Amino acid sequence: MRKALTVTVLASAILYAGMVIAVVAFSDQFWLLDLLTFAWQYVVVAGLVLLVAASLTRAKPAVAITLSALLISIYPYAAVPVAQTAARCSFRVLTANLFIENTNGPDQFLEFIRNEQPDLLVLQETLDTWQDPIRNLGLFPYETTRDLMTYDRVKVFSRFPILRESMVSDPAIDEQFHKHPVRLELGGWNRPLVLYAIHPDTPRSLQQWRERNLHLETLTSSVRSDLSASDVVVAGDWNTPRASGFYRDVLKKTGLGVAGDGDPWITSRFSVKLYPYFYLGSTIDHVAVSAALAVSDRRTGPMYGSNHLPVIADIGRSAPDDAQDPRPDGATDRSSACASAR
């Protein structure tokens, strides 16, 4: 009995290690391997359970294999470039997927916005009936087009002047995917400031996976062209978890740093149907910033009828200059406003 248990644990350790190595090495090449990154925190927990089982059975080879696999499984998290820590907040970004099937109405979300006082509100799956209530808050003098289908229901409300807005296009691959990044040039900052609001396709099928990857490829190319002259913020529902090789690839090729993912067990996207019984999901909503910017805080907000939690990031300078601390037009002291709104 003991021998059979030891053999079972050893076989499980070998299978676990093989799966971890395959995902870490090849998830950017194979769709099904990349899908496993959406549940990567649970993969890590499974490894910890297996390690305990191997230790209890005193199966030393299984312990060594499982421990090695666990260390490898941490790599996707450790390899993600993280934004520097800002000494103080100059402006607040809030991104939220409102969920097209949301039946709760906007009231709870509106109260949340009043409390947080974001300078940039980046929305995905924006509901037609929510546009006017958000506009009527009187917090945002500027907004992107009210024709929601222009950007496939990606919508931005802003305290910064929106100088120019456009859908990022690449003629070479435009016909291969339909959800494009939205690029905004913003005023009210002492350097050119560019916001990318994104919501690539969910990779539920092989074709959607390819479309998401083309979206991220287009984003990467456009961001790189902006970095020499502009500060850049990328925010939205990336439909890409932190453990994905595609996520790391965007950040490394652009030099962006992510605003952190907070508590790995407080996911930003979860199953509404399972929620009353299990809180299962993945963090796929992210804010990333260019090197001259930094993040003083990142957190998730409350539920509001969506299958996503909102993500809030407080952004400042990586090396602030008190004499030239930029802030949105009309804001007298955003460092204190960022703190008081929490």
Coordinates of N, CA, C and O in Angstrom, one line a residue, residues 60-213:
K60 N 11.5 11.1 -1.5 CA 12.4 12.2 -1.8 C 12.5 12.6 -3.2 O 12.6 13.8 -3.5
P61 N 12.5 11.7 -4.2 CA 12.5 12.1 -5.6 C 11.3 13.0 -5.9 O 11.4 14.0 -6.6
A62 N 10.1 12.6 -5.4 CA 8.9 13.4 -5.6 C 9.0 14.7 -5.0 O 8.5 15.7 -5.6
V63 N 9.6 14.8 -3.8 CA 9.8 16.1 -3.1 C 10.7 17.0 -4.0 O 10.4 18.2 -4.2
A64 N 11.8 16.5 -4.5 CA 12.7 17.3 -5.3 C 12.1 17.7 -6.6 O 12.2 18.9 -7.0
I65 N 11.3 16.9 -7.2 CA 10.7 17.2 -8.5 C 9.7 18.3 -8.3 O 9.6 19.3 -9.0
T66 N 8.8 18.1 -7.3 CA 7.7 19.0 -7.0 C 8.3 20.4 -6.6 O 7.8 21.4 -7.1
L67 N 9.3 20.4 -5.8 CA 9.8 21.7 -5.3 C 10.5 22.4 -6.5 O 10.3 23.6 -6.6
S68 N 11.1 21.7 -7.4 CA 11.7 22.3 -8.6 C 10.6 22.9 -9.5 O 10.7 24.1 -10.0
A69 N 9.5 22.2 -9.6 CA 8.4 22.6 -10.5 C 7.8 23.9 -9.8 O 7.4 24.8 -10.6
L70 N 7.6 23.9 -8.5 CA 7.0 25.0 -7.8 C 7.9 26.3 -8.1 O 7.3 27.4 -8.3
L71 N 9.2 26.1 -8.0 CA 10.1 27.3 -8.2 C 9.9 27.8 -9.7 O 9.9 29.0 -9.9
I72 N 9.8 26.9 -10.6 CA 9.6 27.3 -12.0 C 8.2 28.0 -12.1 O 8.0 28.9 -12.9
S73 N 7.2 27.5 -11.4 CA 5.8 28.0 -11.5 C 5.8 29.5 -11.0 O 4.9 30.2 -11.4
I74 N 6.7 29.9 -10.2 CA 6.7 31.3 -9.7 C 7.3 32.2 -10.7 O 7.1 33.4 -10.7
Y75 N 8.1 31.7 -11.7 CA 8.8 32.5 -12.6 C 7.8 33.5 -13.4 O 8.2 34.7 -13.5
P76 N 6.7 33.0 -13.9 CA 5.8 34.0 -14.6 C 5.4 35.2 -13.8 O 5.2 36.3 -14.4
Y77 N 5.3 35.0 -12.5 CA 5.0 36.2 -11.6 C 6.2 37.1 -11.4 O 6.2 38.3 -11.5
A78 N 7.3 36.4 -11.1 CA 8.5 37.2 -10.8 C 9.1 37.9 -12.0 O 9.8 38.9 -11.9
A79 N 8.8 37.4 -13.2 CA 9.4 38.0 -14.4 C 8.7 39.2 -15.0 O 9.1 39.8 -15.9
V80 N 7.6 39.5 -14.4 CA 6.8 40.6 -14.9 C 7.4 42.0 -14.4 O 7.6 42.2 -13.2
P81 N 7.7 42.9 -15.3 CA 8.2 44.2 -14.9 C 7.2 45.0 -14.1 O 6.0 45.2 -14.6
V82 N 7.6 45.5 -13.0 CA 6.6 46.2 -12.1 C 7.0 47.7 -12.1 O 8.2 48.0 -12.0
A83 N 6.0 48.5 -12.1 CA 6.3 50.0 -12.1 C 7.0 50.4 -10.8 O 6.8 49.8 -9.7
Q84 N 7.8 51.5 -10.9 CA 8.4 52.0 -9.7 C 7.3 52.6 -8.7 O 6.2 52.8 -9.1
T85 N 7.7 52.7 -7.5 CA 6.8 53.3 -6.5 C 6.9 54.8 -6.4 O 7.9 55.3 -6.3
A86 N 5.7 55.4 -6.6 CA 5.7 56.9 -6.6 C 5.6 57.4 -5.2 O 5.0 56.8 -4.3
A87 N 6.3 58.5 -4.9 CA 6.3 59.1 -3.6 C 4.9 59.7 -3.3 O 4.4 59.7 -2.1
R88 N 4.2 60.1 -4.3 CA 2.8 60.6 -4.1 C 2.0 60.5 -5.4 O 2.6 60.3 -6.5
C89 N 0.7 60.6 -5.3 CA -0.2 60.4 -6.4 C -0.5 61.8 -7.1 O -0.8 62.8 -6.4
S90 N -0.3 61.8 -8.4 CA -0.7 63.0 -9.2 C -2.0 62.9 -9.9 O -2.7 63.8 -10.1
F91 N -2.3 61.6 -10.3 CA -3.7 61.4 -10.8 C -4.1 59.9 -10.7 O -3.2 59.1 -10.4
R92 N -5.3 59.7 -10.7 CA -5.9 58.4 -10.5 C -6.5 57.8 -11.7 O -7.3 58.5 -12.4
V93 N -6.2 56.5 -12.0 CA -6.8 55.8 -13.1 C -7.7 54.7 -12.6 O -7.3 54.0 -11.7
L94 N -8.9 54.6 -13.1 CA -9.8 53.6 -12.7 C -10.3 52.9 -14.0 O -10.8 53.5 -14.9
T95 N -10.1 51.6 -14.1 CA -10.6 50.8 -15.2 C -11.6 49.8 -14.7 O -11.5 49.2 -13.7
A96 N -12.7 49.6 -15.5 CA -13.8 48.7 -15.1 C -14.5 48.2 -16.3 O -14.8 48.9 -17.3
N97 N -14.7 46.9 -16.3 CA -15.5 46.2 -17.3 C -16.9 46.2 -16.8 O -17.2 45.5 -15.8
L98 N -17.8 46.9 -17.4 CA -19.2 47.1 -16.8 C -20.1 45.8 -17.0 O -21.1 45.7 -16.3
F99 N -19.7 45.0 -18.0 CA -20.4 43.7 -18.3 C -21.7 44.0 -19.0 O -22.6 44.5 -18.4
I100 N -21.7 43.6 -20.2 CA -22.8 43.9 -21.1 C -24.2 43.3 -20.6 O -25.2 43.8 -20.9
E101 N -24.1 42.3 -19.8 CA -25.3 41.6 -19.2 C -25.6 42.1 -17.8 O -26.4 41.5 -17.1
N102 N -25.0 43.2 -17.4 CA -25.2 43.8 -16.1 C -26.6 44.3 -15.9 O -27.1 45.1 -16.7
T103 N -27.4 43.7 -14.9 CA -28.8 44.1 -14.7 C -29.0 44.9 -13.4 O -30.1 45.2 -13.1
N104 N -27.9 45.3 -12.8 CA -28.0 46.0 -11.5 C -28.3 47.4 -11.6 O -28.8 48.0 -10.6
G105 N -28.1 48.0 -12.7 CA -28.3 49.5 -12.8 C -27.0 50.2 -12.4 O -26.2 49.6 -11.7
P106 N -26.9 51.5 -12.7 CA -25.6 52.2 -12.5 C -25.4 52.7 -11.1 O -24.3 53.2 -10.8
D107 N -26.4 52.7 -10.2 CA -26.4 53.5 -9.0 C -25.2 53.1 -8.1 O -24.5 54.0 -7.6
Q108 N -25.0 51.8 -7.9 CA -23.9 51.4 -7.0 C -22.5 51.8 -7.6 O -21.6 52.3 -6.9
F109 N -22.4 51.7 -8.9 CA -21.1 52.1 -9.6 C -20.9 53.6 -9.5 O -19.8 54.1 -9.3
L110 N -22.0 54.4 -9.7 CA -21.9 55.8 -9.6 C -21.4 56.3 -8.2 O -20.6 57.2 -8.1
E111 N -21.9 55.6 -7.2 CA -21.5 56.0 -5.8 C -20.0 55.6 -5.6 O -19.3 56.4 -5.0
F112 N -19.6 54.5 -6.2 CA -18.2 54.1 -6.1 C -17.3 55.2 -6.8 O -16.3 55.6 -6.3
I113 N -17.7 55.7 -8.0 CA -17.0 56.7 -8.7 C -16.9 58.0 -7.9 O -15.9 58.7 -7.8
R114 N -18.0 58.4 -7.3 CA -18.0 59.6 -6.5 C -17.0 59.5 -5.3 O -16.3 60.4 -5.0
N115 N -16.9 58.3 -4.7 CA -16.0 58.1 -3.6 C -14.5 58.1 -4.1 O -13.6 58.6 -3.4
E116 N -14.2 57.5 -5.3 CA -12.9 57.4 -5.7 C -12.3 58.6 -6.5 O -11.1 58.8 -6.5
Q117 N -13.2 59.4 -7.1 CA -12.8 60.6 -7.8 C -11.7 60.3 -8.8 O -10.6 61.0 -8.7
P118 N -11.8 59.4 -9.7 CA -10.7 59.2 -10.7 C -10.6 60.3 -11.6 O -11.5 61.1 -11.9
D119 N -9.3 60.5 -12.1 CA -9.1 61.5 -13.2 C -9.3 60.9 -14.6 O -9.6 61.6 -15.5
L120 N -9.1 59.6 -14.7 CA -9.3 58.8 -15.9 C -10.1 57.6 -15.6 O -9.7 56.8 -14.8
L121 N -11.3 57.6 -16.2 CA -12.2 56.4 -16.1 C -12.2 55.7 -17.4 O -12.7 56.2 -18.4
V122 N -11.7 54.5 -17.4 CA -11.6 53.6 -18.6 C -12.5 52.5 -18.5 O -12.4 51.6 -17.6
L123 N -13.5 52.4 -19.4 CA -14.6 51.5 -19.3 C -14.6 50.5 -20.5 O -14.2 50.9 -21.6
Q124 N -15.0 49.3 -20.2 CA -15.2 48.3 -21.3 C -16.6 47.7 -21.2 O -17.2 47.8 -20.1
E125 N -17.1 47.2 -22.3 CA -18.5 46.7 -22.3 C -19.4 47.8 -21.8 O -20.3 47.5 -21.0
T126 N -19.2 49.0 -22.2 CA -20.0 50.1 -21.7 C -21.5 50.0 -22.1 O -21.8 49.8 -23.3
L127 N -22.4 50.1 -21.2 CA -23.8 50.0 -21.4 C -24.3 51.3 -21.9 O -24.0 52.4 -21.3
D128 N -25.2 51.3 -22.9 CA -25.7 52.6 -23.4 C -26.4 53.4 -22.3 O -26.3 54.6 -22.3
T129 N -27.1 52.7 -21.4 CA -27.9 53.4 -20.4 C -27.1 54.0 -19.3 O -27.6 54.6 -18.4
W130 N -25.8 53.7 -19.3 CA -24.9 54.2 -18.2 C -24.1 55.4 -18.6 O -23.5 56.1 -17.8
Q131 N -24.1 55.8 -19.9 CA -23.3 56.9 -20.4 C -23.8 58.2 -19.7 O -23.0 58.9 -19.1
D132 N -25.1 58.5 -19.8 CA -25.6 59.8 -19.3 C -25.4 59.9 -17.8 O -25.0 60.9 -17.3
P133 N -25.8 58.8 -17.0 CA -25.6 58.9 -15.5 C -24.1 59.2 -15.1 O -23.9 60.0 -14.2
I134 N -23.2 58.6 -15.8 CA -21.8 58.9 -15.5 C -21.4 60.4 -15.9 O -20.8 61.1 -15.2
R135 N -21.9 60.8 -17.1 CA -21.6 62.1 -17.5 C -22.3 63.1 -16.6 O -21.7 64.2 -16.3
N136 N -23.5 62.8 -16.1 CA -24.2 63.7 -15.2 C -23.6 63.9 -13.8 O -24.1 64.7 -13.0
L137 N -22.6 63.0 -13.5 CA -21.9 63.2 -12.2 C -21.2 64.5 -12.1 O -20.9 65.1 -11.0
G138 N -20.8 65.1 -13.3 CA -20.2 66.4 -13.3 C -18.7 66.3 -12.9 O -18.0 67.3 -12.7
L139 N -18.1 65.1 -13.0 CA -16.7 64.9 -12.6 C -15.8 65.0 -13.8 O -14.6 65.2 -13.6
F140 N -16.3 64.7 -15.0 CA -15.5 64.6 -16.2 C -15.9 65.5 -17.3 O -16.9 65.4 -17.9
P141 N -15.1 66.6 -17.5 CA -15.4 67.5 -18.5 C -15.2 67.0 -20.0 O -15.7 67.5 -20.9
Y142 N -14.5 65.9 -20.1 CA -14.1 65.3 -21.4 C -14.5 63.9 -21.5 O -14.4 63.1 -20.5
E143 N -14.8 63.4 -22.7 CA -15.1 62.0 -22.9 C -14.9 61.7 -24.3 O -14.9 62.5 -25.2
T144 N -14.7 60.4 -24.6 CA -14.6 59.9 -26.0 C -16.0 59.9 -26.6 O -17.0 60.1 -26.0
T145 N -16.0 59.6 -27.9 CA -17.2 59.6 -28.7 C -18.4 58.9 -28.0 O -18.2 57.8 -27.3
R146 N -19.6 59.4 -28.1 CA -20.7 58.8 -27.5 C -21.3 57.7 -28.3 O -22.2 57.0 -27.9
D147 N -20.8 57.5 -29.5 CA -21.2 56.3 -30.3 C -20.3 55.1 -29.8 O -19.2 54.9 -30.2
L148 N -20.9 54.3 -29.0 CA -20.1 53.3 -28.3 C -19.6 52.2 -29.2 O -18.5 51.7 -28.9
M149 N -20.2 52.0 -30.3 CA -19.7 50.9 -31.2 C -18.5 51.4 -32.0 O -17.9 50.5 -32.6
T150 N -18.2 52.7 -32.0 CA -17.0 53.1 -32.7 C -15.7 52.4 -32.2 O -14.9 52.0 -32.9
Y151 N -15.6 52.2 -30.8 CA -14.5 51.5 -30.2 C -14.9 50.2 -29.6 O -14.3 49.8 -28.6
D152 N -16.0 49.6 -30.1 CA -16.5 48.4 -29.6 C -16.7 48.4 -28.0 O -16.3 47.6 -27.3
R153 N -17.5 49.5 -27.6 CA -17.9 49.7 -26.3 C -16.8 50.0 -25.3 O -17.0 49.9 -24.1
V154 N -15.6 50.4 -25.8 CA -14.6 51.0 -24.9 C -14.8 52.5 -24.8 O -15.0 53.1 -25.8
K155 N -14.9 53.0 -23.6 CA -15.3 54.4 -23.4 C -14.4 55.0 -22.3 O -14.0 54.3 -21.3
V156 N -14.0 56.2 -22.5 CA -13.1 56.9 -21.5 C -13.8 58.2 -21.1 O -14.2 59.0 -22.0
F157 N -13.9 58.5 -19.8 CA -14.2 59.8 -19.3 C -12.9 60.3 -18.6 O -12.2 59.6 -18.0
S158 N -12.7 61.7 -18.8 CA -11.5 62.2 -18.4 C -11.6 63.6 -17.8 O -12.4 64.4 -18.2
R159 N -10.7 63.9 -16.8 CA -10.5 65.2 -16.3 C -9.4 65.9 -17.1 O -9.3 67.1 -17.1
F160 N -8.6 65.1 -17.8 CA -7.6 65.7 -18.7 C -8.3 66.1 -20.0 O -9.1 65.3 -20.5
P161 N -7.9 67.2 -20.6 CA -8.4 67.5 -22.0 C -8.0 66.3 -22.9 O -6.9 65.9 -23.0
I162 N -9.0 65.9 -23.7 CA -8.7 64.9 -24.7 C -8.4 65.7 -26.0 O -9.3 66.2 -26.7
L163 N -7.1 65.7 -26.4 CA -6.7 66.4 -27.6 C -7.0 65.7 -28.9 O -7.3 66.3 -29.9
R164 N -6.8 64.4 -28.8 CA -7.0 63.6 -30.0 C -7.4 62.1 -29.6 O -6.8 61.6 -28.6
E165 N -8.3 61.5 -30.3 CA -8.6 60.1 -30.0 C -8.7 59.4 -31.3 O -9.1 59.9 -32.4
S166 N -8.3 58.1 -31.3 CA -8.3 57.3 -32.5 C -8.2 55.8 -32.2 O -7.8 55.5 -31.1
M167 N -8.6 55.0 -33.1 CA -8.4 53.6 -33.0 C -7.1 53.2 -33.6 O -6.8 53.6 -34.7
V168 N -6.3 52.5 -32.9 CA -4.9 52.1 -33.4 C -5.1 51.1 -34.5 O -5.8 50.1 -34.4
S169 N -4.5 51.4 -35.6 CA -4.7 50.5 -36.8 C -3.3 50.1 -37.4 O -2.3 50.8 -37.3
D170 N -3.3 48.9 -37.9 CA -2.1 48.4 -38.6 C -2.6 47.7 -39.9 O -3.2 46.6 -39.9
P171 N -2.5 48.4 -41.1 CA -3.0 47.9 -42.3 C -2.6 46.5 -42.6 O -3.4 45.7 -43.3
A172 N -1.5 46.1 -42.2 CA -1.0 44.7 -42.5 C -1.8 43.6 -41.9 O -1.9 42.5 -42.4
I173 N -2.4 43.9 -40.7 CA -3.2 42.8 -40.0 C -4.6 43.3 -39.6 O -5.2 42.5 -38.9
D174 N -5.0 44.5 -39.9 CA -6.3 45.0 -39.5 C -7.4 44.0 -39.8 O -8.4 43.9 -38.9
E175 N -7.4 43.3 -40.9 CA -8.6 42.5 -41.3 C -8.6 41.2 -40.5 O -9.6 40.4 -40.5
Q176 N -7.5 40.9 -39.7 CA -7.4 39.7 -39.0 C -8.0 39.8 -37.6 O -8.2 38.7 -36.9
F177 N -8.3 41.0 -37.1 CA -9.0 41.1 -35.8 C -9.8 42.3 -35.7 O -9.6 43.3 -36.5
H178 N -10.8 42.3 -34.8 CA -11.8 43.4 -34.9 C -11.9 44.3 -33.7 O -12.5 45.4 -33.8
K179 N -11.2 44.0 -32.6 CA -11.2 44.8 -31.4 C -9.8 45.5 -31.3 O -8.8 44.9 -31.0
H180 N -9.7 46.8 -31.6 CA -8.5 47.5 -31.7 C -8.2 48.3 -30.4 O -9.2 48.8 -29.8
P181 N -7.0 48.6 -30.1 CA -6.7 49.5 -29.0 C -7.2 50.9 -29.3 O -7.2 51.3 -30.5
V182 N -7.6 51.7 -28.3 CA -8.0 53.1 -28.5 C -6.9 53.9 -27.9 O -6.4 53.7 -26.8
R183 N -6.4 54.9 -28.7 CA -5.3 55.8 -28.3 C -5.8 57.2 -28.1 O -6.5 57.8 -28.9
L184 N -5.5 57.8 -26.9 CA -5.9 59.1 -26.6 C -4.7 60.0 -26.3 O -3.8 59.6 -25.5
E185 N -4.6 61.1 -26.9 CA -3.6 62.1 -26.5 C -4.2 63.1 -25.6 O -5.3 63.7 -25.9
L186 N -3.6 63.3 -24.4 CA -4.2 64.1 -23.3 C -3.4 65.3 -23.0 O -2.2 65.3 -23.1
G187 N -4.1 66.4 -22.7 CA -3.4 67.6 -22.2 C -3.4 67.7 -20.7 O -3.8 66.8 -20.0
G188 N -3.0 68.9 -20.2 CA -3.0 69.1 -18.7 C -1.9 68.4 -18.0 O -1.9 68.2 -16.8
W189 N -0.8 68.0 -18.7 CA 0.3 67.3 -18.1 C 1.6 68.0 -18.6 O 1.5 68.6 -19.8
N190 N 2.7 68.0 -17.9 CA 3.8 68.8 -18.4 C 4.7 68.1 -19.4 O 5.7 68.6 -19.8
R191 N 4.2 66.9 -19.8 CA 4.8 66.2 -21.0 C 3.6 65.7 -21.8 O 2.5 65.5 -21.2
P192 N 3.8 65.4 -23.0 CA 2.7 64.7 -23.8 C 2.3 63.4 -23.0 O 3.2 62.6 -22.6
L193 N 1.1 63.2 -22.8 CA 0.5 62.0 -22.1 C -0.4 61.3 -23.0 O -1.3 61.8 -23.6
V194 N -0.1 60.0 -23.2 CA -0.9 59.1 -24.1 C -1.6 58.0 -23.2 O -0.9 57.3 -22.5
L195 N -2.9 57.9 -23.4 CA -3.6 56.8 -22.7 C -4.0 55.8 -23.8 O -4.6 56.2 -24.8
Y196 N -3.7 54.5 -23.6 CA -4.3 53.4 -24.4 C -5.4 52.7 -23.6 O -5.1 52.2 -22.5
A197 N -6.6 52.7 -24.1 CA -7.7 52.0 -23.5 C -7.9 50.7 -24.3 O -8.2 50.8 -25.5
I198 N -7.8 49.6 -23.6 CA -7.8 48.3 -24.4 C -8.8 47.3 -23.9 O -9.1 47.3 -22.7
H199 N -9.3 46.5 -24.8 CA -10.2 45.4 -24.5 C -10.1 44.4 -25.6 O -11.0 44.2 -26.4
P200 N -9.0 43.6 -25.7 CA -8.8 42.6 -26.7 C -9.8 41.5 -26.5 O -10.4 41.3 -25.5
D201 N -9.9 40.7 -27.5 CA -10.9 39.6 -27.5 C -10.5 38.5 -26.4 O -9.3 38.4 -26.1
T202 N -11.5 37.9 -25.9 CA -11.2 36.8 -24.9 C -10.8 35.6 -25.7 O -11.4 35.2 -26.7
P203 N -9.7 34.9 -25.2 CA -9.2 33.8 -26.0 C -9.9 32.4 -25.8 O -9.3 31.4 -25.5
R204 N -11.2 32.5 -25.9 CA -12.0 31.2 -25.6 C -11.8 30.2 -26.7 O -12.0 29.0 -26.5
S205 N -11.6 30.7 -27.9 CA -11.3 29.8 -29.1 C -10.0 30.1 -29.6 O -9.4 31.1 -29.3
L206 N -9.5 29.2 -30.5 CA -8.2 29.4 -31.1 C -8.2 30.7 -31.9 O -7.2 31.4 -31.9
Q207 N -9.3 30.9 -32.7 CA -9.3 32.2 -33.5 C -9.3 33.4 -32.6 O -8.6 34.4 -32.9
Q208 N -10.1 33.4 -31.5 CA -10.1 34.5 -30.6 C -8.8 34.7 -29.9 O -8.4 35.9 -29.7
W209 N -8.1 33.6 -29.6 CA -6.7 33.7 -29.1 C -5.8 34.4 -30.0 O -5.0 35.3 -29.6
R210 N -5.9 34.1 -31.3 CA -5.0 34.7 -32.3 C -5.4 36.2 -32.4 O -4.5 37.1 -32.6
E211 N -6.7 36.5 -32.4 CA -7.1 37.9 -32.4 C -6.6 38.7 -31.2 O -6.2 39.9 -31.4
R212 N -6.7 38.1 -30.1 CA -6.2 38.8 -28.9 C -4.7 39.1 -29.0 O -4.2 40.2 -28.7
N213 N -4.0 38.1 -29.5 CA -2.5 38.3 -29.6 C -2.2 39.4 -30.7 O -1.2 40.1 -30.5

